[in-house]
Structure formats: C-alpha cells, structure tokens
Amino acid sequence: MRVLLALAGLALLGYGVYGWLDAPGPELLGRLVFAAVALVAHDFVVVPLVVLAGVLTTRFVPGPARRPVQAALAVGAALTVVALPFVIGAGRIADNPSAFPQQYGRGLLILLAVTALVAAGWALRRSRWRWRWRKR
C-alpha cells in the first residue's frame, strides 16, 4: 500500500511540476525566482527559528508541558503565517471595502488564545497524570 501511495504521490508531483514549468518565459522566470526565495527563506529563516524554539522549550519548559508548548508554538506559527496577509491587508483595494470584510487581527488573536488554552489544558493533564503515576 505504501508503494502505491508513493507512486501516486510521485505521479501527482510530476504532473504539478510539468504544469508549473509549462508557463510562458517571463512567468516561468518569476516562478523560479519565487521558488528560490522560498527555499532560501525556509533554510535560513524558518529552520533556525524552529530549532531555536525547540532548544528554548527544551531548556526552560518543564517536561510534562514541553510537548504541548512546542505544539502550540508550531500551530501558532502556522496560523500566523496564513493569517498575516489578511491582518495587514495585503492587496487591499481602497475602492472595494468588501475585499476584507472581517476583523482578521481579532480572529487571529482568538485562534492563538484557543491554541494556548488547549496547550495549557494538555500540559495540565500530562502533569496530573505523571503526578498520579508517581504516587502509585
């Protein structure tokens, strides 16, 4: 089953690359520049930040809370990356107020608060479980 899934994934990847490279000259150059910038940003910005967050949480967060905190940081980072263009209004057109009809900053803060609460509940549950386990 794994081999079939891998082959299907590779076929879809090949189809996507073919469609991506089958663009007119100037558009292809823009896509290649975008891919290069994304690769450099990932390797020199995202990865070091993730490693730093992992080191800091390992050093300063107690054992039972470590995984929930790391998970909350990862989820919070993903939420922020997705919501940030909406929060700052990237692409907003002055004569079209319906383009961004919501208060995206408030929505992001609510989602981050929910993420923090879930992580805190998870950490509390883990710490209580370990405390009960030690009492036995």
JSON list of C-alpha atoms in Angstrom, two decimals:
[
{"chain": "A", "resi": 1, "resn": "MET", "atom": "CA", "xyz": [0.00, 0.00, 0.00]},
{"chain": "A", "resi": 2, "resn": "ARG", "atom": "CA", "xyz": [2.86, 2.37, 0.82]},
{"chain": "A", "resi": 3, "resn": "VAL", "atom": "CA", "xyz": [4.44, 1.77, -2.55]},
{"chain": "A", "resi": 4, "resn": "LEU", "atom": "CA", "xyz": [1.16, 2.50, -4.33]},
{"chain": "A", "resi": 5, "resn": "LEU", "atom": "CA", "xyz": [0.67, 5.69, -2.33]},
{"chain": "A", "resi": 6, "resn": "ALA", "atom": "CA", "xyz": [4.27, 6.75, -3.02]},
{"chain": "A", "resi": 7, "resn": "LEU", "atom": "CA", "xyz": [3.82, 6.12, -6.74]},
{"chain": "A", "resi": 8, "resn": "ALA", "atom": "CA", "xyz": [0.56, 8.07, -6.79]},
{"chain": "A", "resi": 9, "resn": "GLY", "atom": "CA", "xyz": [2.24, 10.94, -4.93]},
{"chain": "A", "resi": 10, "resn": "LEU", "atom": "CA", "xyz": [5.17, 10.96, -7.33]},
{"chain": "A", "resi": 11, "resn": "ALA", "atom": "CA", "xyz": [2.80, 10.95, -10.31]},
{"chain": "A", "resi": 12, "resn": "LEU", "atom": "CA", "xyz": [0.91, 13.93, -8.90]},
{"chain": "A", "resi": 13, "resn": "LEU", "atom": "CA", "xyz": [4.18, 15.69, -8.13]},
{"chain": "A", "resi": 14, "resn": "GLY", "atom": "CA", "xyz": [5.38, 15.12, -11.68]},
{"chain": "A", "resi": 15, "resn": "TYR", "atom": "CA", "xyz": [2.12, 16.45, -13.08]},
{"chain": "A", "resi": 16, "resn": "GLY", "atom": "CA", "xyz": [2.40, 19.54, -10.89]},
{"chain": "A", "resi": 17, "resn": "VAL", "atom": "CA", "xyz": [6.00, 20.21, -11.89]},
{"chain": "A", "resi": 18, "resn": "TYR", "atom": "CA", "xyz": [5.09, 19.78, -15.56]},
{"chain": "A", "resi": 19, "resn": "GLY", "atom": "CA", "xyz": [2.24, 22.27, -15.23]},
{"chain": "A", "resi": 20, "resn": "TRP", "atom": "CA", "xyz": [4.44, 24.65, -13.26]},
{"chain": "A", "resi": 21, "resn": "LEU", "atom": "CA", "xyz": [7.24, 24.58, -15.84]},
{"chain": "A", "resi": 22, "resn": "ASP", "atom": "CA", "xyz": [4.84, 24.77, -18.79]},
{"chain": "A", "resi": 23, "resn": "ALA", "atom": "CA", "xyz": [4.48, 28.53, -18.36]},
{"chain": "A", "resi": 24, "resn": "PRO", "atom": "CA", "xyz": [5.45, 31.35, -20.75]},
{"chain": "A", "resi": 25, "resn": "GLY", "atom": "CA", "xyz": [9.02, 32.70, -20.43]},
{"chain": "A", "resi": 26, "resn": "PRO", "atom": "CA", "xyz": [8.55, 35.72, -18.11]},
{"chain": "A", "resi": 27, "resn": "GLU", "atom": "CA", "xyz": [6.06, 33.86, -15.91]},
{"chain": "A", "resi": 28, "resn": "LEU", "atom": "CA", "xyz": [8.43, 30.88, -15.62]},
{"chain": "A", "resi": 29, "resn": "LEU", "atom": "CA", "xyz": [11.26, 33.17, -14.54]},
{"chain": "A", "resi": 30, "resn": "GLY", "atom": "CA", "xyz": [9.03, 34.70, -11.86]},
{"chain": "A", "resi": 31, "resn": "ARG", "atom": "CA", "xyz": [8.07, 31.24, -10.61]},
{"chain": "A", "resi": 32, "resn": "LEU", "atom": "CA", "xyz": [11.71, 30.15, -10.44]},
{"chain": "A", "resi": 33, "resn": "VAL", "atom": "CA", "xyz": [12.65, 33.32, -8.52]},
{"chain": "A", "resi": 34, "resn": "PHE", "atom": "CA", "xyz": [9.75, 32.70, -6.13]},
{"chain": "A", "resi": 35, "resn": "ALA", "atom": "CA", "xyz": [10.90, 29.10, -5.58]},
{"chain": "A", "resi": 36, "resn": "ALA", "atom": "CA", "xyz": [14.49, 30.22, -4.93]},
{"chain": "A", "resi": 37, "resn": "VAL", "atom": "CA", "xyz": [13.40, 32.90, -2.45]},
{"chain": "A", "resi": 38, "resn": "ALA", "atom": "CA", "xyz": [11.08, 30.44, -0.68]},
{"chain": "A", "resi": 39, "resn": "LEU", "atom": "CA", "xyz": [13.88, 27.88, -0.44]},
{"chain": "A", "resi": 40, "resn": "VAL", "atom": "CA", "xyz": [16.37, 30.40, 0.97]},
{"chain": "A", "resi": 41, "resn": "ALA", "atom": "CA", "xyz": [13.79, 31.83, 3.40]},
{"chain": "A", "resi": 42, "resn": "HIS", "atom": "CA", "xyz": [12.92, 28.33, 4.60]},
{"chain": "A", "resi": 43, "resn": "ASP", "atom": "CA", "xyz": [16.51, 27.24, 5.10]},
{"chain": "A", "resi": 44, "resn": "PHE", "atom": "CA", "xyz": [17.85, 30.46, 6.63]},
{"chain": "A", "resi": 45, "resn": "VAL", "atom": "CA", "xyz": [14.83, 31.86, 8.49]},
{"chain": "A", "resi": 46, "resn": "VAL", "atom": "CA", "xyz": [12.22, 29.20, 9.27]},
{"chain": "A", "resi": 47, "resn": "VAL", "atom": "CA", "xyz": [14.50, 26.31, 10.18]},
{"chain": "A", "resi": 48, "resn": "PRO", "atom": "CA", "xyz": [16.74, 28.34, 12.54]},
{"chain": "A", "resi": 49, "resn": "LEU", "atom": "CA", "xyz": [13.66, 29.78, 14.28]},
{"chain": "A", "resi": 50, "resn": "VAL", "atom": "CA", "xyz": [12.16, 26.30, 14.74]},
{"chain": "A", "resi": 51, "resn": "VAL", "atom": "CA", "xyz": [15.45, 24.95, 16.09]},
{"chain": "A", "resi": 52, "resn": "LEU", "atom": "CA", "xyz": [15.78, 27.93, 18.45]},
{"chain": "A", "resi": 53, "resn": "ALA", "atom": "CA", "xyz": [12.22, 27.43, 19.70]},
{"chain": "A", "resi": 54, "resn": "GLY", "atom": "CA", "xyz": [12.94, 23.74, 20.28]},
{"chain": "A", "resi": 55, "resn": "VAL", "atom": "CA", "xyz": [16.14, 24.49, 22.19]},
{"chain": "A", "resi": 56, "resn": "LEU", "atom": "CA", "xyz": [14.47, 27.15, 24.34]},
{"chain": "A", "resi": 57, "resn": "THR", "atom": "CA", "xyz": [11.48, 25.00, 25.19]},
{"chain": "A", "resi": 58, "resn": "THR", "atom": "CA", "xyz": [13.73, 22.05, 25.99]},
{"chain": "A", "resi": 59, "resn": "ARG", "atom": "CA", "xyz": [15.83, 24.21, 28.28]},
{"chain": "A", "resi": 60, "resn": "PHE", "atom": "CA", "xyz": [13.16, 26.29, 30.04]},
{"chain": "A", "resi": 61, "resn": "VAL", "atom": "CA", "xyz": [9.84, 24.40, 29.90]},
{"chain": "A", "resi": 62, "resn": "PRO", "atom": "CA", "xyz": [9.22, 21.55, 32.39]},
{"chain": "A", "resi": 63, "resn": "GLY", "atom": "CA", "xyz": [8.95, 18.03, 30.99]},
{"chain": "A", "resi": 64, "resn": "PRO", "atom": "CA", "xyz": [5.16, 17.49, 31.13]},
{"chain": "A", "resi": 65, "resn": "ALA", "atom": "CA", "xyz": [4.48, 20.83, 29.42]},
{"chain": "A", "resi": 66, "resn": "ARG", "atom": "CA", "xyz": [7.21, 20.59, 26.79]},
{"chain": "A", "resi": 67, "resn": "ARG", "atom": "CA", "xyz": [5.26, 18.83, 24.02]},
{"chain": "A", "resi": 68, "resn": "PRO", "atom": "CA", "xyz": [2.12, 20.93, 24.44]},
{"chain": "A", "resi": 69, "resn": "VAL", "atom": "CA", "xyz": [4.17, 24.15, 24.35]},
{"chain": "A", "resi": 70, "resn": "GLN", "atom": "CA", "xyz": [6.09, 23.02, 21.26]},
{"chain": "A", "resi": 71, "resn": "ALA", "atom": "CA", "xyz": [2.85, 22.01, 19.54]},
{"chain": "A", "resi": 72, "resn": "ALA", "atom": "CA", "xyz": [1.22, 25.33, 20.42]},
{"chain": "A", "resi": 73, "resn": "LEU", "atom": "CA", "xyz": [4.21, 27.22, 19.04]},
{"chain": "A", "resi": 74, "resn": "ALA", "atom": "CA", "xyz": [4.06, 25.25, 15.78]},
{"chain": "A", "resi": 75, "resn": "VAL", "atom": "CA", "xyz": [0.30, 25.70, 15.39]},
{"chain": "A", "resi": 76, "resn": "GLY", "atom": "CA", "xyz": [0.53, 29.38, 16.34]},
{"chain": "A", "resi": 77, "resn": "ALA", "atom": "CA", "xyz": [3.28, 29.98, 13.79]},
{"chain": "A", "resi": 78, "resn": "ALA", "atom": "CA", "xyz": [1.27, 28.28, 11.04]},
{"chain": "A", "resi": 79, "resn": "LEU", "atom": "CA", "xyz": [-1.87, 30.25, 11.93]},
{"chain": "A", "resi": 80, "resn": "THR", "atom": "CA", "xyz": [0.08, 33.50, 11.93]},
{"chain": "A", "resi": 81, "resn": "VAL", "atom": "CA", "xyz": [1.73, 32.83, 8.57]},
{"chain": "A", "resi": 82, "resn": "VAL", "atom": "CA", "xyz": [-1.63, 32.06, 6.97]},
{"chain": "A", "resi": 83, "resn": "ALA", "atom": "CA", "xyz": [-3.49, 34.97, 8.58]},
{"chain": "A", "resi": 84, "resn": "LEU", "atom": "CA", "xyz": [-0.81, 37.67, 8.35]},
{"chain": "A", "resi": 85, "resn": "PRO", "atom": "CA", "xyz": [-1.63, 38.84, 4.79]},
{"chain": "A", "resi": 86, "resn": "PHE", "atom": "CA", "xyz": [-5.26, 39.30, 5.85]},
{"chain": "A", "resi": 87, "resn": "VAL", "atom": "CA", "xyz": [-4.30, 41.05, 9.10]},
{"chain": "A", "resi": 88, "resn": "ILE", "atom": "CA", "xyz": [-2.06, 43.59, 7.35]},
{"chain": "A", "resi": 89, "resn": "GLY", "atom": "CA", "xyz": [-4.50, 43.93, 4.45]},
{"chain": "A", "resi": 90, "resn": "ALA", "atom": "CA", "xyz": [-2.06, 42.92, 1.71]},
{"chain": "A", "resi": 91, "resn": "GLY", "atom": "CA", "xyz": [-3.74, 43.50, -1.64]},
{"chain": "A", "resi": 92, "resn": "ARG", "atom": "CA", "xyz": [-6.50, 45.66, -0.21]},
{"chain": "A", "resi": 93, "resn": "ILE", "atom": "CA", "xyz": [-8.14, 47.90, -2.79]},
{"chain": "A", "resi": 94, "resn": "ALA", "atom": "CA", "xyz": [-9.30, 51.26, -1.48]},
{"chain": "A", "resi": 95, "resn": "ASP", "atom": "CA", "xyz": [-12.48, 51.37, -3.57]},
{"chain": "A", "resi": 96, "resn": "ASN", "atom": "CA", "xyz": [-13.57, 47.83, -2.60]},
{"chain": "A", "resi": 97, "resn": "PRO", "atom": "CA", "xyz": [-14.31, 47.67, 1.13]},
{"chain": "A", "resi": 98, "resn": "SER", "atom": "CA", "xyz": [-15.83, 44.20, 0.81]},
{"chain": "A", "resi": 99, "resn": "ALA", "atom": "CA", "xyz": [-12.49, 42.63, -0.15]},
{"chain": "A", "resi": 100, "resn": "PHE", "atom": "CA", "xyz": [-11.54, 42.18, 3.53]},
{"chain": "A", "resi": 101, "resn": "PRO", "atom": "CA", "xyz": [-14.87, 42.26, 5.38]},
{"chain": "A", "resi": 102, "resn": "GLN", "atom": "CA", "xyz": [-13.73, 40.70, 8.69]},
{"chain": "A", "resi": 103, "resn": "GLN", "atom": "CA", "xyz": [-11.57, 41.80, 11.59]},
{"chain": "A", "resi": 104, "resn": "TYR", "atom": "CA", "xyz": [-8.77, 39.37, 10.88]},
{"chain": "A", "resi": 105, "resn": "GLY", "atom": "CA", "xyz": [-6.48, 40.61, 13.64]},
{"chain": "A", "resi": 106, "resn": "ARG", "atom": "CA", "xyz": [-9.09, 39.85, 16.27]},
{"chain": "A", "resi": 107, "resn": "GLY", "atom": "CA", "xyz": [-9.77, 36.47, 14.70]},
{"chain": "A", "resi": 108, "resn": "LEU", "atom": "CA", "xyz": [-6.08, 35.60, 14.77]},
{"chain": "A", "resi": 109, "resn": "LEU", "atom": "CA", "xyz": [-5.82, 36.60, 18.43]},
{"chain": "A", "resi": 110, "resn": "ILE", "atom": "CA", "xyz": [-8.83, 34.45, 19.28]},
{"chain": "A", "resi": 111, "resn": "LEU", "atom": "CA", "xyz": [-7.34, 31.44, 17.48]},
{"chain": "A", "resi": 112, "resn": "LEU", "atom": "CA", "xyz": [-3.99, 31.96, 19.21]},
{"chain": "A", "resi": 113, "resn": "ALA", "atom": "CA", "xyz": [-5.76, 32.20, 22.59]},
{"chain": "A", "resi": 114, "resn": "VAL", "atom": "CA", "xyz": [-7.68, 28.98, 21.91]},
{"chain": "A", "resi": 115, "resn": "THR", "atom": "CA", "xyz": [-4.42, 27.29, 20.91]},
{"chain": "A", "resi": 116, "resn": "ALA", "atom": "CA", "xyz": [-2.78, 28.46, 24.14]},
{"chain": "A", "resi": 117, "resn": "LEU", "atom": "CA", "xyz": [-5.73, 27.26, 26.22]},
{"chain": "A", "resi": 118, "resn": "VAL", "atom": "CA", "xyz": [-5.72, 23.84, 24.59]},
{"chain": "A", "resi": 119, "resn": "ALA", "atom": "CA", "xyz": [-1.96, 23.57, 25.16]},
{"chain": "A", "resi": 120, "resn": "ALA", "atom": "CA", "xyz": [-2.36, 24.63, 28.79]},
{"chain": "A", "resi": 121, "resn": "GLY", "atom": "CA", "xyz": [-5.09, 22.03, 29.33]},
{"chain": "A", "resi": 122, "resn": "TRP", "atom": "CA", "xyz": [-2.96, 19.39, 27.68]},
{"chain": "A", "resi": 123, "resn": "ALA", "atom": "CA", "xyz": [0.05, 20.31, 29.84]},
{"chain": "A", "resi": 124, "resn": "LEU", "atom": "CA", "xyz": [-2.08, 20.27, 32.98]},
{"chain": "A", "resi": 125, "resn": "ARG", "atom": "CA", "xyz": [-3.47, 16.85, 32.10]},
{"chain": "A", "resi": 126, "resn": "ARG", "atom": "CA", "xyz": [0.04, 15.50, 31.47]},
{"chain": "A", "resi": 127, "resn": "SER", "atom": "CA", "xyz": [1.37, 16.89, 34.74]},
{"chain": "A", "resi": 128, "resn": "ARG", "atom": "CA", "xyz": [-1.56, 15.45, 36.73]},
{"chain": "A", "resi": 129, "resn": "TRP", "atom": "CA", "xyz": [-1.16, 12.06, 35.05]},
{"chain": "A", "resi": 130, "resn": "ARG", "atom": "CA", "xyz": [2.53, 11.97, 35.91]},
{"chain": "A", "resi": 131, "resn": "TRP", "atom": "CA", "xyz": [1.81, 13.05, 39.49]},
{"chain": "A", "resi": 132, "resn": "ARG", "atom": "CA", "xyz": [-0.77, 10.27, 39.90]},
{"chain": "A", "resi": 133, "resn": "TRP", "atom": "CA", "xyz": [1.56, 7.75, 38.32]},
{"chain": "A", "resi": 134, "resn": "ARG", "atom": "CA", "xyz": [4.35, 8.63, 40.78]},
{"chain": "A", "resi": 135, "resn": "LYS", "atom": "CA", "xyz": [2.01, 8.20, 43.79]},
{"chain": "A", "resi": 136, "resn": "ARG", "atom": "CA", "xyz": [1.45, 4.52, 42.96]}
]
